[in-house]
Coordinates of N, CA and C in Angstrom, one line a residue:
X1 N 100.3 78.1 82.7 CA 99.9 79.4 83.0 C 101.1 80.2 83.7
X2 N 101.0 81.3 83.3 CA 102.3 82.0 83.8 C 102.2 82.5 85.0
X3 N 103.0 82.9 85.9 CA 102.7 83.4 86.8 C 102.5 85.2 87.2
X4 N 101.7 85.7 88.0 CA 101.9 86.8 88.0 C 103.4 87.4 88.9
X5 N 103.0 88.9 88.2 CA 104.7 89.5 88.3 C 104.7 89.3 90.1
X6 N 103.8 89.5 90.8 CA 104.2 89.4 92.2 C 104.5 87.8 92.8
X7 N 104.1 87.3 91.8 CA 104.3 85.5 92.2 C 105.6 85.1 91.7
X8 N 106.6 86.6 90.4 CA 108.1 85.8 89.6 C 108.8 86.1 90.7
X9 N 110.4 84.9 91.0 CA 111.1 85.3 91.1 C 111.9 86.1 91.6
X10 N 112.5 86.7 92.1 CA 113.4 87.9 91.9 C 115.3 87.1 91.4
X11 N 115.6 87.8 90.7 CA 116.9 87.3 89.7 C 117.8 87.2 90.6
X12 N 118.1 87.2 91.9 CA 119.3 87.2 92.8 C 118.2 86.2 93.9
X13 N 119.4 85.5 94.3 CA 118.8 84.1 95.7 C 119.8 84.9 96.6
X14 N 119.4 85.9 97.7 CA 120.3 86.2 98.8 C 120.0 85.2 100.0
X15 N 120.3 85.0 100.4 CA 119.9 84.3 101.8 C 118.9 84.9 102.7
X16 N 117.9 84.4 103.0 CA 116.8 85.1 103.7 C 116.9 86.0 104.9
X17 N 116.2 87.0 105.4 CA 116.6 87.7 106.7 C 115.3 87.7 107.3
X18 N 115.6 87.7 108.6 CA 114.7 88.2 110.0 C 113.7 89.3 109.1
X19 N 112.8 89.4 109.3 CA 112.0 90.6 109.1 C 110.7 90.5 110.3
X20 N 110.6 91.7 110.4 CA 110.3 92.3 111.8 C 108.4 93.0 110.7
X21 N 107.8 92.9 111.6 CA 106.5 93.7 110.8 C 105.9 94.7 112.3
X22 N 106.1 96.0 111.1 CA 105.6 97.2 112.5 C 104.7 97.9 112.0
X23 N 103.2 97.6 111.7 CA 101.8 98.1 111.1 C 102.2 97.9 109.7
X24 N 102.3 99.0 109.6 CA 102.2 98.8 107.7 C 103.5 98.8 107.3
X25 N 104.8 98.6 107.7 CA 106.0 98.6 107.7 C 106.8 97.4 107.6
X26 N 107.5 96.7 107.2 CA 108.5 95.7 107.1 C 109.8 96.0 107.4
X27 N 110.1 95.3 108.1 CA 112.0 95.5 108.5 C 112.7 94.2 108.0
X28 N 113.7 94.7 107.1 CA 114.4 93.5 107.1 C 116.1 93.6 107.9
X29 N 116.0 92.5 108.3 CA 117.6 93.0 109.7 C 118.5 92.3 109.5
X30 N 119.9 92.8 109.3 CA 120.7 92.3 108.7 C 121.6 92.0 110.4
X31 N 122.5 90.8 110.3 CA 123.1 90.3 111.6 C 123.8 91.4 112.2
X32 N 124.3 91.0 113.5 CA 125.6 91.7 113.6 C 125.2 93.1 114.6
X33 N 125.8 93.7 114.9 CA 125.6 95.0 115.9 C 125.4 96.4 115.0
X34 N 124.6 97.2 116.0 CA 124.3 98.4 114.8 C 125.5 99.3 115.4
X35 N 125.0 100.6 115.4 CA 123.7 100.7 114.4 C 124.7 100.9 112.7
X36 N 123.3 100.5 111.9 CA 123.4 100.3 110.7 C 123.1 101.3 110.0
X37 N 123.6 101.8 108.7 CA 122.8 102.3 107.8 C 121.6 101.8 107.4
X38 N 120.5 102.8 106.6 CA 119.4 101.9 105.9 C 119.0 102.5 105.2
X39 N 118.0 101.3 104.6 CA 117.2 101.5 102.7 C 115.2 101.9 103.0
X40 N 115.4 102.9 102.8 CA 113.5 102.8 102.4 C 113.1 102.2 100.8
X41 N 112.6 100.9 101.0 CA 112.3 100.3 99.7 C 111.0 101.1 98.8
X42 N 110.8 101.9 98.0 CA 109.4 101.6 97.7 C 108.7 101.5 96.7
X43 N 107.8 100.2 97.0 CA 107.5 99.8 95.6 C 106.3 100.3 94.7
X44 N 106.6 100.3 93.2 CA 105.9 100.3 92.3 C 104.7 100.5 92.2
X45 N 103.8 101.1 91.1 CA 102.5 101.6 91.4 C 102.3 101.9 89.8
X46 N 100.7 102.2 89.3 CA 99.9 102.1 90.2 C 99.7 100.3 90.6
X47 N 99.3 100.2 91.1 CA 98.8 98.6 91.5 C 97.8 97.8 91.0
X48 N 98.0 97.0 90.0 CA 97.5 96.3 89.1 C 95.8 95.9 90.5
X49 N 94.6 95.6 89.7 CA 93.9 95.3 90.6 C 93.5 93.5 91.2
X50 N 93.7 93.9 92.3 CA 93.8 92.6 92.6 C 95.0 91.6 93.5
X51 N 95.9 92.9 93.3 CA 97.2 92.4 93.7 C 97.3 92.4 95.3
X52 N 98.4 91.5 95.5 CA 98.3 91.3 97.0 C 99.5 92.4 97.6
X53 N 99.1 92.7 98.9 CA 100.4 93.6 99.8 C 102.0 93.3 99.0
X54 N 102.4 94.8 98.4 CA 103.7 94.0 97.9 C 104.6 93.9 99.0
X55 N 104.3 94.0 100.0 CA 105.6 93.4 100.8 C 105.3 91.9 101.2
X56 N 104.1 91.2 100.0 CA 104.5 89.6 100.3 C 104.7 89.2 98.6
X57 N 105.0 90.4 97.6 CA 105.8 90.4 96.0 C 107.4 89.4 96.5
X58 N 107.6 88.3 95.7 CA 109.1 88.2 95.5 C 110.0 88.8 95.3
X59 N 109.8 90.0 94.6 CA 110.7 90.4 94.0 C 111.3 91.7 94.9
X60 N 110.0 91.9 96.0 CA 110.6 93.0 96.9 C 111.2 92.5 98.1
X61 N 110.7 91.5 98.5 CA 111.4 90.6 99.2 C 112.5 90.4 99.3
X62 N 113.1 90.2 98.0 CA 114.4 89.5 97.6 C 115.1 91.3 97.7
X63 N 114.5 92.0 97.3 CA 115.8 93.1 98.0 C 115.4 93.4 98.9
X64 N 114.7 93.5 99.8 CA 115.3 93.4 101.2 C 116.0 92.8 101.4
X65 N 116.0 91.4 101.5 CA 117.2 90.6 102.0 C 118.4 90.8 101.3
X66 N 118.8 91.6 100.4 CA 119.6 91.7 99.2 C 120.6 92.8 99.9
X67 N 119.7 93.8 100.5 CA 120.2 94.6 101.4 C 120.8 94.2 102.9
X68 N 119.9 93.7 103.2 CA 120.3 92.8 105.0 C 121.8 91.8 104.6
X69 N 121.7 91.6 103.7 CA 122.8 90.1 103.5 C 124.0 91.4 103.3
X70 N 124.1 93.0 103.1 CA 125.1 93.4 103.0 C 125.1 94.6 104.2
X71 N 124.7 93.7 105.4 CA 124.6 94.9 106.3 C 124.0 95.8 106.6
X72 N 122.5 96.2 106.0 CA 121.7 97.3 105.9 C 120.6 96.5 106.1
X73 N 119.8 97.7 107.0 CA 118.6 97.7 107.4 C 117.6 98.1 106.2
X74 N 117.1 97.0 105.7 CA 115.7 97.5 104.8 C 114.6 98.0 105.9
X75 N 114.0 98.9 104.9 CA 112.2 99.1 105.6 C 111.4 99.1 104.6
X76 N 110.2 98.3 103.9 CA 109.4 98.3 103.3 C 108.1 98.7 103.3
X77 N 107.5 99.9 103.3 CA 106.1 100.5 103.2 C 105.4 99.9 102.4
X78 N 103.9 99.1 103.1 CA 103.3 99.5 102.6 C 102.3 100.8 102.0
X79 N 102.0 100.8 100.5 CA 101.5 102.1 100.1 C 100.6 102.0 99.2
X80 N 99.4 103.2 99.5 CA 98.7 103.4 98.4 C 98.7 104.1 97.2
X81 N 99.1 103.1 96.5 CA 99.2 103.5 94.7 C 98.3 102.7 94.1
X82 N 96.9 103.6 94.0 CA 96.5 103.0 93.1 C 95.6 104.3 91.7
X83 N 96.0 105.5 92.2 CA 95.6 106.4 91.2 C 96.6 107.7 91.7
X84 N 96.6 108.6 91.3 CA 97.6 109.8 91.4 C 96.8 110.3 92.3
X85 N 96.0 110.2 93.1 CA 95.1 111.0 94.7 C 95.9 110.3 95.2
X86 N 96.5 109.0 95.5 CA 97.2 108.4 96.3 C 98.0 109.2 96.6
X87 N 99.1 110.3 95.9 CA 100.2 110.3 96.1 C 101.3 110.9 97.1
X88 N 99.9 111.9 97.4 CA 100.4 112.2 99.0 C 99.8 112.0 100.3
X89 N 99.3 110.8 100.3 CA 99.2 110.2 101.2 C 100.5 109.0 101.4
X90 N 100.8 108.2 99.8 CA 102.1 107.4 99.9 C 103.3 108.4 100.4
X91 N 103.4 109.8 100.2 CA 104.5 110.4 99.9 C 104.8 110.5 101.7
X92 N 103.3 110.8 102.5 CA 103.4 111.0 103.6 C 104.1 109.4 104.7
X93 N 103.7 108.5 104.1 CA 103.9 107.1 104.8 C 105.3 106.8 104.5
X94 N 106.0 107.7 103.5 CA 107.4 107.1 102.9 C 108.3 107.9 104.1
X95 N 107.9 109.2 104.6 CA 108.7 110.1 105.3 C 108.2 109.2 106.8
X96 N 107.0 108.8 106.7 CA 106.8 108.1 108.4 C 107.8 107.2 108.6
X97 N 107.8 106.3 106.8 CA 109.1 105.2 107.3 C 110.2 105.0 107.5
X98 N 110.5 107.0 107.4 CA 112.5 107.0 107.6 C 112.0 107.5 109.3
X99 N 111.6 108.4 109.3 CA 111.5 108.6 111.1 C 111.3 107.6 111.9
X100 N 110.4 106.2 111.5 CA 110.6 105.0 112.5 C 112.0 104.8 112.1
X101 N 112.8 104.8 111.1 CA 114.3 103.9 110.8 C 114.7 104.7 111.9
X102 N 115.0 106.0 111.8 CA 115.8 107.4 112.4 C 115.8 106.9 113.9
X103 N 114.5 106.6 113.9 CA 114.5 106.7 115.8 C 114.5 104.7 116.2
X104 N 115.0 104.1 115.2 CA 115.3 102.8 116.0 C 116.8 102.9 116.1
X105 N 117.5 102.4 117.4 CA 118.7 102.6 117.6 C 119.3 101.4 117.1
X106 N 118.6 100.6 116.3 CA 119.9 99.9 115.6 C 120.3 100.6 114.2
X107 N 119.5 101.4 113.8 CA 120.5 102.7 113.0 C 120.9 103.9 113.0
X108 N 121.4 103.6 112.2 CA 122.2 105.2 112.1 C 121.9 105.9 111.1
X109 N 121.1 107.1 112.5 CA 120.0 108.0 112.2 C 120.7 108.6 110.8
X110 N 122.1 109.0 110.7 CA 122.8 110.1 109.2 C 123.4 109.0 108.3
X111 N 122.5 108.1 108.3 CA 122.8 107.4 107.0 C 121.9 106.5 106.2
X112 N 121.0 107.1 105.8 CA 119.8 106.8 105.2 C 119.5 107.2 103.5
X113 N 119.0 106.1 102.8 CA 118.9 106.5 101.7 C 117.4 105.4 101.2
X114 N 116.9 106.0 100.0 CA 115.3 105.8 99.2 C 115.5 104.9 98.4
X115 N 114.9 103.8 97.8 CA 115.0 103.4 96.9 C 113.7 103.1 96.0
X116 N 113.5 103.9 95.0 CA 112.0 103.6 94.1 C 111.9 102.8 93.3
X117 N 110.9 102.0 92.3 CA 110.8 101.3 91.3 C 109.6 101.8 90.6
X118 N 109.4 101.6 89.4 CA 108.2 101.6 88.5 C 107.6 103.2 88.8
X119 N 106.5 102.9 88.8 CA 105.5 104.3 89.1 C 105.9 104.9 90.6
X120 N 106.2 104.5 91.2 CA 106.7 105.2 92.3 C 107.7 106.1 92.6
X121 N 108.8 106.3 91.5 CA 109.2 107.0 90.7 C 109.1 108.3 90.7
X122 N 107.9 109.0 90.7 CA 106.6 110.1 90.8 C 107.4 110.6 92.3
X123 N 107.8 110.0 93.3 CA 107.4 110.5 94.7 C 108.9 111.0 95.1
X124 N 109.7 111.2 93.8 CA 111.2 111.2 94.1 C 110.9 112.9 94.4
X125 N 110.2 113.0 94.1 CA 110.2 114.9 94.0 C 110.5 115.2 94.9
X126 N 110.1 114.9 95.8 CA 110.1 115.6 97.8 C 111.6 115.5 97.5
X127 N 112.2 114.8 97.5 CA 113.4 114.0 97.8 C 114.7 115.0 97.0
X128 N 114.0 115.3 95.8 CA 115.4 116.1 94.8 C 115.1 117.2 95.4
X129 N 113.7 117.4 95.3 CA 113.6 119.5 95.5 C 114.0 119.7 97.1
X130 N 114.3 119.0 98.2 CA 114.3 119.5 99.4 C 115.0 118.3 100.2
X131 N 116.4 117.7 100.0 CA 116.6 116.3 100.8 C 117.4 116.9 102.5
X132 N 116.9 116.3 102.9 CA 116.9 116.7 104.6 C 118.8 115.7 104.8
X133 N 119.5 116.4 105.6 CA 120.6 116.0 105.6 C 121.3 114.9 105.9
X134 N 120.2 114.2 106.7 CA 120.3 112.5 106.6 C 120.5 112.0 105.4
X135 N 120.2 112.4 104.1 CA 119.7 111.6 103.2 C 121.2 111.3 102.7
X136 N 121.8 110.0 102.1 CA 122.8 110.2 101.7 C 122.7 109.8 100.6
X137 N 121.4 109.2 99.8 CA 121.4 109.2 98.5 C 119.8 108.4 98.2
X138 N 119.8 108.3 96.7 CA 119.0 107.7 96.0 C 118.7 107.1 95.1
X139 N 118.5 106.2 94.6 CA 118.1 105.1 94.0 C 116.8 104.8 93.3
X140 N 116.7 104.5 91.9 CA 115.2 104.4 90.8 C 115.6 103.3 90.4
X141 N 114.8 102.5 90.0 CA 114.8 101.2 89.1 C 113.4 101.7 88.4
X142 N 113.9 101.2 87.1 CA 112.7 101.5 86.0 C 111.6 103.1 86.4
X143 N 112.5 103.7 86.5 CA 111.1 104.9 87.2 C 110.5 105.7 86.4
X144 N 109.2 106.0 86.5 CA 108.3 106.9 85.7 C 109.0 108.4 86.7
X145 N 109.6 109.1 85.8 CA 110.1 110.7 86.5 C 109.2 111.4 85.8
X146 N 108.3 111.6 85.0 CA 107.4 113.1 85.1 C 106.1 112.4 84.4
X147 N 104.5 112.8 84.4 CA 103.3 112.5 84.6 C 103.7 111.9 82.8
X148 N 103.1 110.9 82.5 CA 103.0 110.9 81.1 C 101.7 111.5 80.0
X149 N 102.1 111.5 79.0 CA 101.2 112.3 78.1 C 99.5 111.6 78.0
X150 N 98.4 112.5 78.1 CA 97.6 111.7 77.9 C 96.4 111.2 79.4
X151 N 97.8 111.0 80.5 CA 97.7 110.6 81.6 C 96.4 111.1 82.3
X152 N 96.5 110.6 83.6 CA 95.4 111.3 84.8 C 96.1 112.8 85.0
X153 N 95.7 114.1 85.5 CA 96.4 115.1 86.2 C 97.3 114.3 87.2
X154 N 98.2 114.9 87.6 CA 99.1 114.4 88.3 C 99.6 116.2 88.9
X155 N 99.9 115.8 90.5 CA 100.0 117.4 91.6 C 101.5 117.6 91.1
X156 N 101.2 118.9 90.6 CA 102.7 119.7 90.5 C 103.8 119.2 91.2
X157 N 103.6 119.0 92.8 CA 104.3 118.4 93.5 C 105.2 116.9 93.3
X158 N 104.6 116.5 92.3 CA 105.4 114.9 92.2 C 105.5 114.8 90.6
X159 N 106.2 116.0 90.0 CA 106.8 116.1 89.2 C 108.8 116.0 89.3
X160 N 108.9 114.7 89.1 CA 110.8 115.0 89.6 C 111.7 116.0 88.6
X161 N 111.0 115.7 87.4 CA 111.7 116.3 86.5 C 111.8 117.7 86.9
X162 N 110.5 118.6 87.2 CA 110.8 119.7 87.7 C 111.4 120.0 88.6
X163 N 111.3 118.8 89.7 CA 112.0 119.1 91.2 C 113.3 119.7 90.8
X164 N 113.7 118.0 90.1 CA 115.5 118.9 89.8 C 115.9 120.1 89.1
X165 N 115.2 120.8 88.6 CA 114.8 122.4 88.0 C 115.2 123.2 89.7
X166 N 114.2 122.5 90.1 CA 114.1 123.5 91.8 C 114.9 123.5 92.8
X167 N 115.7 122.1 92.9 CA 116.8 121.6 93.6 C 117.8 122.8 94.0
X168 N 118.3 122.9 94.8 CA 119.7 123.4 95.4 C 120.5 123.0 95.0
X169 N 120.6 121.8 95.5 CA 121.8 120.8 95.6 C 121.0 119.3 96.3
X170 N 121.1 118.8 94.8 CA 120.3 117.4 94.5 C 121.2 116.4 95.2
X171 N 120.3 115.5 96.0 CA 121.8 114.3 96.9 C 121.7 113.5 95.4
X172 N 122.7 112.8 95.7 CA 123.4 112.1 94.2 C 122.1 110.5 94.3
X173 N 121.9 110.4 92.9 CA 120.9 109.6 92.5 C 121.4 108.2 91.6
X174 N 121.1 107.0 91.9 CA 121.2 105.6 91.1 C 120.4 105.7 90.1
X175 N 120.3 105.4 89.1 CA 119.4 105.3 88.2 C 119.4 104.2 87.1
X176 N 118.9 102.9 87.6 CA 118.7 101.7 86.9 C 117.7 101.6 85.3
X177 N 118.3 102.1 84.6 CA 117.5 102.0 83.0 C 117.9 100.8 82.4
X178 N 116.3 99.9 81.8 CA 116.4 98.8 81.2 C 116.2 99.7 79.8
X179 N 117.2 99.2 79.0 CA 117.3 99.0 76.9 C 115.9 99.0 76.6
X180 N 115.3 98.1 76.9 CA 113.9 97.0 76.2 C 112.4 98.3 77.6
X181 N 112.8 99.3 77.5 CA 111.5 100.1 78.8 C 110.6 100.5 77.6
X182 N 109.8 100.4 78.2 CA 108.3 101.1 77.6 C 108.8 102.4 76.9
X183 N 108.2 102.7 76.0 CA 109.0 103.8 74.9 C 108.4 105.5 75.5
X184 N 106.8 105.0 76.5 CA 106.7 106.3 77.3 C 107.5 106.6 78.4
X185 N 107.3 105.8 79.2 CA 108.4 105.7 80.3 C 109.9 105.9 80.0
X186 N 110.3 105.1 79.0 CA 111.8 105.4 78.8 C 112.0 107.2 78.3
X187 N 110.9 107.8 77.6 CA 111.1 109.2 77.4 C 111.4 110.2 78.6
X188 N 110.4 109.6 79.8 CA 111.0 110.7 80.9 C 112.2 110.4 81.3
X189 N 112.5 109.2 81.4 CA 113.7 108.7 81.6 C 114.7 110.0 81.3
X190 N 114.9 109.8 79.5 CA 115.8 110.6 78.6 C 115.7 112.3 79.0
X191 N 114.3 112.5 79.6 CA 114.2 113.7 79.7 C 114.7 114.5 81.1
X192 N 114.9 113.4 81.6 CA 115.2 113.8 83.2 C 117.0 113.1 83.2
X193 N 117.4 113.0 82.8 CA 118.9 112.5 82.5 C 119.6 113.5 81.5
X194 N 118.8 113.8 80.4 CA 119.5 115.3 80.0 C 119.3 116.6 80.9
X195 N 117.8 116.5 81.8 CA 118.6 117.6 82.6 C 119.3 117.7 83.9
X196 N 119.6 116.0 84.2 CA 121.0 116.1 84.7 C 121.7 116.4 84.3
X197 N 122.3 116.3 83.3 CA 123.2 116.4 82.4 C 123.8 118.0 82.6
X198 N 122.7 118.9 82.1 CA 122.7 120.1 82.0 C 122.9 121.0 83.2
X199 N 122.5 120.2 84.5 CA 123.1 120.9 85.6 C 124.0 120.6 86.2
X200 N 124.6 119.2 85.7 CA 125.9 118.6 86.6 C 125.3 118.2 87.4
X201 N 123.9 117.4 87.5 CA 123.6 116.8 89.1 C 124.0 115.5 89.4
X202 N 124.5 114.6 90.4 CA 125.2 113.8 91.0 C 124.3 112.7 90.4
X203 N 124.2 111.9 89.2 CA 123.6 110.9 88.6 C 124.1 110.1 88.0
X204 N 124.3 108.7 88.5 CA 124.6 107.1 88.1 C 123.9 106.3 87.5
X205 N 123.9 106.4 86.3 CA 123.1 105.6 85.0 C 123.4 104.2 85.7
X206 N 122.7 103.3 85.9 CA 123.2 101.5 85.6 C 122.7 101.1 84.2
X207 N 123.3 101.0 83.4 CA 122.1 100.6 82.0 C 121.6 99.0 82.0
X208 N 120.9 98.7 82.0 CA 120.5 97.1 81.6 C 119.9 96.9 79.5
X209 N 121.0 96.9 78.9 CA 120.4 96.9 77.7 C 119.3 95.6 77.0
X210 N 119.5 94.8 77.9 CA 118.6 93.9 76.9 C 117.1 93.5 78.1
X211 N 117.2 94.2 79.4 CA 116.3 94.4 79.7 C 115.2 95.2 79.7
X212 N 113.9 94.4 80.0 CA 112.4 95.1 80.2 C 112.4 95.8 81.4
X213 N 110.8 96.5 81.5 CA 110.6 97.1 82.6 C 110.4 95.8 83.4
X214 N 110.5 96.0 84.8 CA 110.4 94.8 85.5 C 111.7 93.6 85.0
X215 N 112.6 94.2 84.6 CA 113.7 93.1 84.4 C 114.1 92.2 85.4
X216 N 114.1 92.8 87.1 CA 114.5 91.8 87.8 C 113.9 91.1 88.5
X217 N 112.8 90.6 87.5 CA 111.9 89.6 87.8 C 111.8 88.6 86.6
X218 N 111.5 89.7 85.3 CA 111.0 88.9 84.2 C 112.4 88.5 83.8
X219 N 113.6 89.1 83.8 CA 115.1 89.0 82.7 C 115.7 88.1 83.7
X220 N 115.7 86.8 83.4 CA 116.7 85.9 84.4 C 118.3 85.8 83.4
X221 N 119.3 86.5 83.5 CA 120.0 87.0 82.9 C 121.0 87.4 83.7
X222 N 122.4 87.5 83.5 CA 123.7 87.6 83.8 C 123.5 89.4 84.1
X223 N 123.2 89.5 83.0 CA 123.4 91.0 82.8 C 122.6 91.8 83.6
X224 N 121.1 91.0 83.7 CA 120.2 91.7 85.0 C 121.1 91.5 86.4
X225 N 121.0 90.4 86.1 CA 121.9 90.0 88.3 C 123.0 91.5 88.2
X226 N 123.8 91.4 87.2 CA 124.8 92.3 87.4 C 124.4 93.7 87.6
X227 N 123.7 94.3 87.0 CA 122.6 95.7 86.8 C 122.5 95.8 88.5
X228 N 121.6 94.8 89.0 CA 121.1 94.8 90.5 C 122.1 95.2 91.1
X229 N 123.5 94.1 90.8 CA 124.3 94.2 91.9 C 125.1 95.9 91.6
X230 N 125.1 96.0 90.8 CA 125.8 97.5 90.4 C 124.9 98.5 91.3
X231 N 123.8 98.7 91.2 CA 122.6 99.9 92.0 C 122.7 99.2 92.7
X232 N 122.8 98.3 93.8 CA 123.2 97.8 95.0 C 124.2 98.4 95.9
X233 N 125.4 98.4 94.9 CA 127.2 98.1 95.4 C 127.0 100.3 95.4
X234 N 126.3 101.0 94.0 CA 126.3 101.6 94.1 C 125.9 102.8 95.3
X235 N 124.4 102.2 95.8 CA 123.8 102.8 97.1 C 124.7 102.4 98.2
X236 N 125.3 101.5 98.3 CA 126.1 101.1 99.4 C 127.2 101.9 99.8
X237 N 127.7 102.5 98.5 CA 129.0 102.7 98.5 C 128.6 104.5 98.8
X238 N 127.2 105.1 99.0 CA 127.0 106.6 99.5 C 126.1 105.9 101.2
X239 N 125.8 105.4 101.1 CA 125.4 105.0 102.7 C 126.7 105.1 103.7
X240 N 127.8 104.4 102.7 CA 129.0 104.2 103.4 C 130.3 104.9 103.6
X241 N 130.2 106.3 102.7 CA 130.9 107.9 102.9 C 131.5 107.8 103.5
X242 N 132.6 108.5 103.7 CA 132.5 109.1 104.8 C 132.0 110.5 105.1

């Protein structure tokens, strides 16, 4: 029997970190003296039913520590994704979990950046249409960017595609696309990457061609570990600006 996706894996073995649990929050702590830059992780949605707290998923686990092992402070939310009424209540717990980072003094409060996956994707919107000046960047793996056709209603508000319509001046964005994505999902993908395109907004394709959605769990592959480490090396390398 196979396992489920929160029981695979994750494609990279970092070395494990300290993690700290503050309510619904996870810290993962990387050695050494701060203060540190940090990652708001957040995972994937909606949430299959049945599933346990993803912050005890392998595969989110494994980046936290993925992050701690290169000197950054993860923070893991948990959130409720389990229908599009969730979404600003998650959107509200994602902004609670940079203000705990902000005001712990082993980081450093102006060096903070988001990281989404899967359906969570949805919640980049705050983030493009209005990024508060801590923010030094952003990061998607496999992300759903605008409501799909057919779908539940979904709030004007967590539309990204439009966000970046509304943006000023968008902080620069990672953007992990697997080859092998769902043919809806991969559409907003295309749709939201031509209109980057069209405004010149600060966006970093990682391509994974022979990956699925969920590649860095299901694709145990050279090419996945590499993909990771690229939107890794990538977020690191705007955390670490000057």
């Amino acid at each position: 029997m196979e396992n489920s996706f929160w029981e695979t894996q994750f494609i990279l073995d970092p070395p494990p970190a300290p993690v700290e649990r503050h309510g619904d929050v996870d810290l993962y702590l990387p050695t050494g003296d701060g203060p540190r830059p940090a990652v708001v992780l957040v995972h994937g949605g909606p949430l299959p039913p049945g599933a346990p707290d993803p912050r005890e998923w392998l595969l989110y686990q494994g980046y936290g520590a993925l992050l701690a092992e290169q000197g950054v402070l993860a923070a893991m939310p948990q959130l409720p994704l389990h229908t599009p009424d969730d979404l600003p209540t998650a959107a509200a717990r994602i902004a609670g979990t940079a203000d705990l980072l902000r005001a712990d003094p082993r980081v450093d409060p102006n060096r903070l950046a988001l990281w989404f996956f899967s359906g969570s994707g949805l919640l980049l919107a705050d983030w493009l249409r209005d990024p508060p000046p801590w923010l030094r960047g952003l990061a998607a793996t496999y992300p759903l960017l605008a409501p799909l056709p057919g779908g539940p209603p979904i709030d004007p508000r967590f539309r990204p595609l439009d966000a970046l319509d509304q943006a000023g001046d968008p902080p620069p964005l990672v953007l992990t696309l697997p080859g092998r994505e769902r043919p809806e999902i991969a559409a907003t993908s295309e749709a939201f990457t031509a209109a980057a395109t069209r405004r010149g907004a600060p966006v970093r394709i990682v391509p994974v061609p022979g990956g699925r959605h969920g590649f860095d769990a299901l694709d145990h592959s050279e090419e996945s570990r590499a993909a990771v480490r690229t939107a890794r090396d990538a977020l690191l390398a705007l955390l670490t600006a000057p």
